[in-house]
C-alpha angles and dihedrals in degrees: 000000000000114000138151087263095052089049092048094245099131117112100259092043093049090052091048090048093049092049096048092038091057095043096047094035094054091047092048090048096053095103091053092043088053089052089052094049095040102030101169101048104114094354120136104251097192101052130025113237096214117044102191105060112182128240116250093259091058092045091052092047093050095044098044106031117008100047100035098040108017096043117015102032093040094048094044094046088052102040106026094026119039102012094041092050093048094046094043091052091049105033108011135256099291094054090043091053094046095044097046091045091052091048090047090054091046089050087061097051093105095047090048090050092049091051094051101038102032104021092242115156124165090345095311131108126223120195088198092064096039092048094056108114105209125180109255091247092052090045090052092048091051090050092049089047091054091051093046090051089052090049090053090048087051091052092050091049090047090052090050089047089054092047093051097033093232147055097252095091093048090047092052092045091048090048095049095046095045094042095047090046089052093047091046091057088053095046098042094048099038113118 
């Protein structure tokens, strides 16, 4: 039975989710925050990594609407909210965590492919990535590694969902990490 309580959308659970989402999300975003504050440490000064930097209107749209609502909230409501609640009720928390994490990784197959084959990351293209000529076995291992990393991220977010009894904390963490990563690519590679 899906309800506000099983999704973690009752008042005390929302507050708990917001608190832990912010604490864990800020901590998880520290590498990207450091890249925003110190943009040239480790950056290639001769050639820009990403060639199609976005205008400020696009940056604002992505960081305030597309990433938080269209990506993070949607994915977390689906994977750590609705699907997790249904699977947990039917099969238990462990199966729910494993299944939703597997589905989360599968959901990202196309973005992982775009990153590896076309150098697309967070809506940008990098000729440096797309021009890498990897042996097919190495290329396959990189691709599998990306999907395994996403599975592990899904497990961590499922554990946080279990700890906070809702998907609000995972949604905030997902939003903060994706948004700061996006902003870091803009800041580090801005001329």
